[in-house]
XYZ file of C-alpha atoms in Angstrom:
417
model
C 132.165 60.537 77.706
C 133.550 63.021 80.191
C 131.672 66.306 80.402
C 134.038 69.106 81.335
C 133.242 72.559 82.629
C 134.372 74.022 79.302
C 131.967 71.738 77.435
C 129.061 72.849 79.626
C 129.956 76.491 79.079
C 130.121 75.962 75.312
C 126.746 74.205 75.338
C 125.199 76.934 77.460
C 126.579 79.585 75.097
C 125.133 77.716 72.125
C 121.739 77.447 73.843
C 121.803 81.177 74.561
C 122.659 81.939 70.939
C 119.912 79.653 69.656
C 117.369 81.213 72.017
C 118.385 84.677 70.811
C 118.089 83.546 67.202
C 114.661 82.013 67.856
C 113.495 85.206 69.570
C 114.686 87.203 66.555
C 112.768 84.972 64.116
C 109.637 85.169 66.269
C 109.963 88.947 66.360
C 110.321 89.114 62.572
C 107.258 86.890 62.171
C 105.141 89.090 64.452
C 106.304 92.238 62.675
C 105.578 90.750 59.253
C 102.146 89.627 60.405
C 101.384 93.073 61.815
C 102.497 94.812 58.624
C 100.272 92.519 56.580
C 97.150 92.478 58.734
C 97.489 95.051 61.518
C 96.656 98.732 61.600
C 99.556 101.137 61.262
C 99.761 104.930 61.492
C 103.048 104.867 59.581
C 101.748 103.533 56.266
C 98.835 103.928 53.870
C 96.140 101.322 54.499
C 94.901 101.105 50.896
C 92.201 98.530 50.241
C 92.299 97.391 53.857
C 89.979 100.192 54.940
C 88.154 100.707 51.663
C 84.792 99.488 52.933
C 84.968 100.096 56.671
C 86.893 103.381 56.728
C 83.927 105.348 58.070
C 83.316 102.911 60.911
C 87.027 102.781 61.725
C 87.481 106.539 61.891
C 84.388 107.030 64.039
C 85.876 104.728 66.657
C 89.231 106.513 66.734
C 89.939 109.287 69.219
C 90.592 112.764 67.860
C 94.199 112.699 69.060
C 96.777 109.898 69.127
C 96.074 107.727 72.180
C 98.739 106.996 74.716
C 100.411 103.679 74.042
C 99.300 101.939 77.208
C 96.999 99.153 78.275
C 94.284 100.626 80.473
C 90.859 99.266 81.462
C 88.993 102.290 80.098
C 89.543 105.836 78.933
C 87.537 109.004 78.656
C 86.798 110.000 75.078
C 86.961 113.681 74.200
C 84.004 115.144 72.385
C 85.091 116.496 68.981
C 84.711 120.229 68.469
C 83.076 121.301 65.210
C 85.201 123.769 63.275
C 83.580 126.955 62.037
C 83.153 127.398 58.296
C 85.665 129.787 56.764
C 84.434 133.249 55.779
C 86.663 133.007 52.702
C 84.505 130.275 51.145
C 82.001 131.362 48.469
C 78.618 131.856 50.071
C 75.100 131.609 48.655
C 72.280 132.994 50.791
C 69.025 131.030 50.714
C 66.119 132.943 52.237
C 63.326 130.862 53.722
C 60.072 132.743 54.216
C 56.726 131.801 55.720
C 53.698 131.643 53.384
C 51.813 134.930 52.757
C 48.654 133.614 54.413
C 50.603 133.141 57.659
C 51.890 136.730 57.749
C 49.061 137.816 60.013
C 49.065 138.048 63.788
C 47.203 135.181 65.461
C 46.179 137.566 68.250
C 44.908 140.768 66.591
C 44.950 139.889 62.906
C 47.387 142.666 62.058
C 50.022 142.327 59.320
C 53.348 140.865 60.489
C 56.479 142.897 59.781
C 59.905 141.347 59.130
C 62.484 142.581 61.658
C 65.422 140.161 61.312
C 66.425 136.604 60.646
C 67.974 133.511 62.154
C 70.946 131.982 60.323
C 72.453 128.496 60.192
C 75.273 127.494 57.850
C 75.598 124.237 55.938
C 78.469 123.087 53.757
C 77.657 122.331 50.118
C 79.851 121.318 47.196
C 79.592 121.854 43.442
C 80.916 118.736 41.639
C 83.665 119.203 39.052
C 82.310 119.850 35.586
C 83.976 119.177 32.265
C 83.204 121.710 29.560
C 84.452 122.446 26.062
C 86.238 125.763 25.577
C 85.474 126.644 21.956
C 87.833 129.332 20.691
C 86.400 131.301 17.777
C 88.955 133.503 16.037
C 87.237 136.262 14.126
C 88.289 136.818 10.529
C 88.249 140.148 8.675
C 88.425 140.963 4.975
C 88.132 144.021 2.768
C 85.916 144.438 -0.289
C 89.061 144.934 -2.388
C 89.978 141.330 -1.615
C 93.522 142.287 -0.640
C 93.681 139.646 2.071
C 92.247 138.232 5.291
C 93.142 139.118 8.878
C 92.477 136.558 11.617
C 92.765 136.996 15.378
C 95.898 135.275 16.748
C 95.684 131.916 18.470
C 95.620 132.369 22.286
C 98.766 131.034 23.911
C 98.339 127.695 25.679
C 100.799 125.769 27.882
C 100.900 122.869 25.421
C 100.273 124.042 21.836
C 98.259 121.892 19.449
C 96.684 119.914 22.289
C 93.169 120.060 23.731
C 94.502 120.820 27.215
C 93.956 124.140 28.970
C 95.734 125.561 32.034
C 92.716 124.584 34.141
C 92.717 120.966 32.945
C 96.476 120.579 33.454
C 96.233 122.070 36.947
C 93.409 119.655 37.805
C 95.363 116.591 36.591
C 98.590 117.672 38.336
C 96.809 118.427 41.608
C 94.855 115.162 41.497
C 98.013 113.119 40.902
C 100.572 114.800 43.130
C 98.395 116.263 45.905
C 95.489 113.808 46.036
C 97.474 110.665 45.046
C 95.150 109.795 42.161
C 97.054 107.777 39.527
C 96.498 108.715 35.892
C 94.553 105.516 35.190
C 92.011 106.480 37.850
C 91.790 109.988 36.477
C 91.110 108.438 33.087
C 88.059 106.662 34.535
C 86.920 109.800 36.386
C 87.100 111.946 33.244
C 85.290 109.294 31.233
C 82.528 109.241 33.837
C 82.278 113.014 33.429
C 81.949 112.700 29.661
C 85.536 113.305 28.492
C 87.737 110.496 27.167
C 91.451 111.227 27.621
C 93.887 108.321 27.725
C 96.388 107.964 30.534
C 99.261 107.988 28.014
C 98.128 111.399 26.766
C 97.955 112.717 30.320
C 101.420 111.260 31.018
C 102.839 113.168 28.061
C 101.140 116.331 29.325
C 102.735 115.851 32.752
C 106.216 115.637 31.222
C 105.704 118.724 29.066
C 104.140 120.632 31.947
C 107.121 119.786 34.169
C 109.439 121.419 31.619
C 107.294 124.537 31.723
C 107.461 124.612 35.530
C 111.241 124.070 35.670
C 112.081 127.813 36.050
C 109.689 127.971 39.014
C 111.329 124.889 40.542
C 114.782 126.439 40.180
C 113.575 129.668 41.758
C 112.155 127.710 44.712
C 115.495 125.895 45.076
C 117.308 129.233 45.362
C 114.773 130.444 47.905
C 115.003 127.176 49.879
C 118.771 127.311 50.461
C 118.440 130.872 51.793
C 116.345 129.627 54.719
C 117.993 129.067 58.134
C 116.320 125.673 58.644
C 115.663 122.793 56.221
C 114.394 119.231 56.648
C 115.749 116.447 54.429
C 114.980 112.789 53.839
C 115.293 110.217 51.078
C 113.359 107.130 50.046
C 113.878 104.330 47.542
C 112.284 104.491 44.131
C 112.157 101.946 41.324
C 112.261 103.224 37.744
C 111.366 100.553 35.203
C 112.459 102.130 31.923
C 115.519 104.258 32.574
C 118.240 104.625 30.003
C 121.372 102.533 30.636
C 119.967 101.116 33.890
C 118.358 97.792 34.782
C 114.733 97.840 35.964
C 115.894 96.248 39.233
C 118.256 99.149 39.958
C 117.496 101.102 43.100
C 117.001 104.846 42.767
C 116.201 107.491 45.350
C 113.839 110.411 45.720
C 115.309 113.068 47.984
C 112.957 115.468 49.736
C 113.808 118.918 51.067
C 111.389 121.225 52.830
C 111.322 124.347 54.938
C 109.895 124.566 58.442
C 106.178 125.033 58.989
C 106.773 128.425 60.608
C 107.520 129.869 57.172
C 104.536 131.786 55.810
C 104.721 129.876 52.492
C 106.452 126.520 53.161
C 108.454 124.949 50.322
C 108.572 121.213 49.594
C 110.898 120.069 46.785
C 111.792 116.634 45.394
C 115.105 115.718 43.786
C 115.467 112.436 41.881
C 118.871 110.772 42.090
C 120.266 107.369 41.134
C 122.346 107.221 44.321
C 122.276 107.893 48.044
C 125.750 109.257 48.793
C 126.643 112.697 50.113
C 127.115 114.129 46.618
C 123.322 114.307 46.208
C 122.564 116.718 49.090
C 125.929 118.416 48.583
C 124.909 119.549 45.088
C 121.320 120.396 46.009
C 122.158 122.361 49.181
C 125.092 124.285 47.757
C 125.338 127.599 49.580
C 123.033 126.574 52.433
C 123.945 127.823 55.903
C 121.852 126.749 58.859
C 120.228 123.784 60.573
C 119.536 120.629 58.578
C 117.128 118.194 60.226
C 117.614 114.623 59.006
C 117.982 111.006 60.059
C 121.190 109.155 60.904
C 122.224 108.435 57.302
C 126.008 108.816 56.987
C 125.681 110.984 53.867
C 124.418 113.869 55.991
C 127.375 113.638 58.367
C 129.747 113.719 55.389
C 127.824 116.683 54.014
C 128.191 118.508 57.334
C 131.954 117.893 57.368
C 132.290 119.298 53.838
C 130.009 122.274 54.524
C 130.853 123.459 58.074
C 128.068 126.055 57.925
C 125.525 123.226 58.084
C 124.593 122.019 61.589
C 122.752 118.710 61.788
C 119.617 118.236 63.911
C 118.187 114.771 64.556
C 114.721 113.658 63.515
C 112.580 112.278 66.332
C 110.113 110.823 63.820
C 112.762 108.353 62.613
C 113.598 107.359 66.183
C 109.910 106.986 66.999
C 109.342 104.773 63.955
C 111.903 102.267 65.184
C 110.203 102.018 68.586
C 106.850 101.652 66.824
C 108.275 98.689 64.875
C 109.537 97.260 68.163
C 106.049 97.616 69.643
C 104.515 95.873 66.612
C 107.015 93.033 66.976
C 106.494 92.758 70.738
C 104.612 89.583 71.764
C 100.977 90.273 72.596
C 99.602 88.306 75.527
C 95.929 87.632 76.037
C 94.485 89.511 78.968
C 97.242 92.143 78.920
C 94.869 94.822 80.240
C 96.215 96.226 83.457
C 99.595 94.522 83.034
C 102.914 96.359 83.145
C 103.434 98.544 80.088
C 105.931 97.126 77.591
C 109.347 98.705 77.026
C 108.585 99.914 73.461
C 105.380 101.516 74.754
C 107.329 103.267 77.526
C 109.613 104.857 74.931
C 106.688 105.837 72.718
C 104.907 107.466 75.639
C 107.892 109.700 76.379
C 108.190 110.643 72.712
C 104.452 111.282 72.632
C 104.806 113.782 75.488
C 107.486 115.637 73.509
C 105.228 115.748 70.449
C 102.343 117.080 72.542
C 104.500 119.964 73.755
C 105.569 120.820 70.209
C 101.961 120.843 69.004
C 101.017 123.215 71.790
C 103.818 125.716 71.091
C 103.761 125.368 67.309
C 102.668 128.944 66.632
C 104.505 130.669 69.469
C 107.560 132.857 68.963
C 111.074 131.423 68.862
C 111.854 132.733 72.341
C 108.619 131.339 73.773
C 109.283 127.899 72.253
C 112.808 127.955 73.650
C 111.597 128.701 77.182
C 108.930 125.965 77.095
C 111.457 123.428 75.805
C 113.812 124.233 78.675
C 111.179 123.894 81.380
C 109.050 121.050 79.944
C 110.848 119.188 77.156
C 114.334 118.981 78.658
C 113.253 116.999 81.782
C 111.479 114.488 79.532
C 114.525 114.190 77.268
C 116.780 113.662 80.306
C 114.419 110.963 81.553
C 114.355 109.352 78.108
C 118.172 109.328 77.954
C 118.468 107.642 81.344
C 115.861 105.079 80.286
C 117.771 104.276 77.087
C 121.060 103.802 78.947
C 119.366 101.597 81.535
C 117.656 99.366 78.962
C 120.548 98.964 76.515
C 122.465 96.222 78.427
C 119.206 94.322 79.075
C 118.041 94.056 75.462
C 119.380 91.875 72.655
C 121.226 94.200 70.250
C 119.785 92.481 67.152
C 116.181 92.750 68.309
C 113.944 95.529 67.039
C 113.970 97.199 70.434
C 117.739 96.805 70.699
C 118.224 98.497 67.325
C 115.809 101.273 68.273
C 117.704 101.967 71.513
C 121.084 101.894 69.761
C 119.844 104.269 67.062
C 118.442 106.729 69.621
C 121.646 106.726 71.686
C 123.884 107.119 68.622
C 121.708 109.997 67.421
C 121.296 111.597 70.848
C 123.579 114.628 70.256
C 121.459 115.436 67.205
C 118.068 114.503 68.689
C 118.615 116.775 71.697
C 119.961 119.694 69.649
C 116.515 121.206 69.154
C 116.485 122.076 72.871
C 119.126 124.742 72.218
C 122.026 125.773 74.381
């Protein structure tokens, strides 16, 4: 058999393709293994840290460490925060016994002239109590009739719930991530038996009561000059005219943290196209910070008053996935830092600047971004362009680089003119 130059080239191309495919499978395996067993700052650990959470947190530094292999690092000593003056305060006076209130030198009576104070933090556990409502009844001797005090208005009539109980259940579920079945156990432990189905019905009825407040917050939200948006998948098992396997979406909209009273709103939708934000953000004029989803670009074209700003958190997440999928070699300490870690370090520097200027004025933040953030962004852009031709496009790092470059006009927009 005669081996031609063309045959060798075809074989070499096939070998290259197979090597790339093998590298992709190995990367997917490492990423899957990390997601199953490794620590991740991007997701909730759940039962993985149920028993050793205290030990794990003690070992962690107060701030996010730089993604770099170094022989050792200096650990910052945590600073204890002062207790707020707004907290309720009980004063406990500690006195010396009466027999010791005499001077050891002359025997004279000791006089109090001041005190030394130290503050401790205490907590009063939640307490379940029965609110018995007694409506007084009145009658006349002529027996003309009986007058009874009216029933006090409650959020859910003819139920045993009170505003305080509903607020506790809602806060526990939606702020503290306590499912209703866990709340059922907690209430039972406290002496009150309320089924999760009853609490679920209360949540639905309470949401209808809060709907006017939600609509008012929506109107206030779209009047802001800056909004953040994102969406995530959601599975609804028993939805009318839809299969349980159908994919739904929960859209999130929120104001910036600089607002005195930030607003965070959720909008459930069965789809992910531009019609969803188009309807929710009707009348909005300003900056919309979001990821690279095409629906936002379509929204911007239909509402010219909306200017898109990229989300660095989404770009960072892709480099974090690339780092998790990167092969770990034994004895890596002191070795050259990996490419995903290089990208994460530059992003980390940008985050550090934003944390430092978080509460400064708009003009002050602008000036700092020009002098400190812009050089880092320029360096990051050059690094992305340099690495792109060297990395397999289908690899996690390749996709992260492509995403960052495609989103660059939006990612860099926060720097201003």
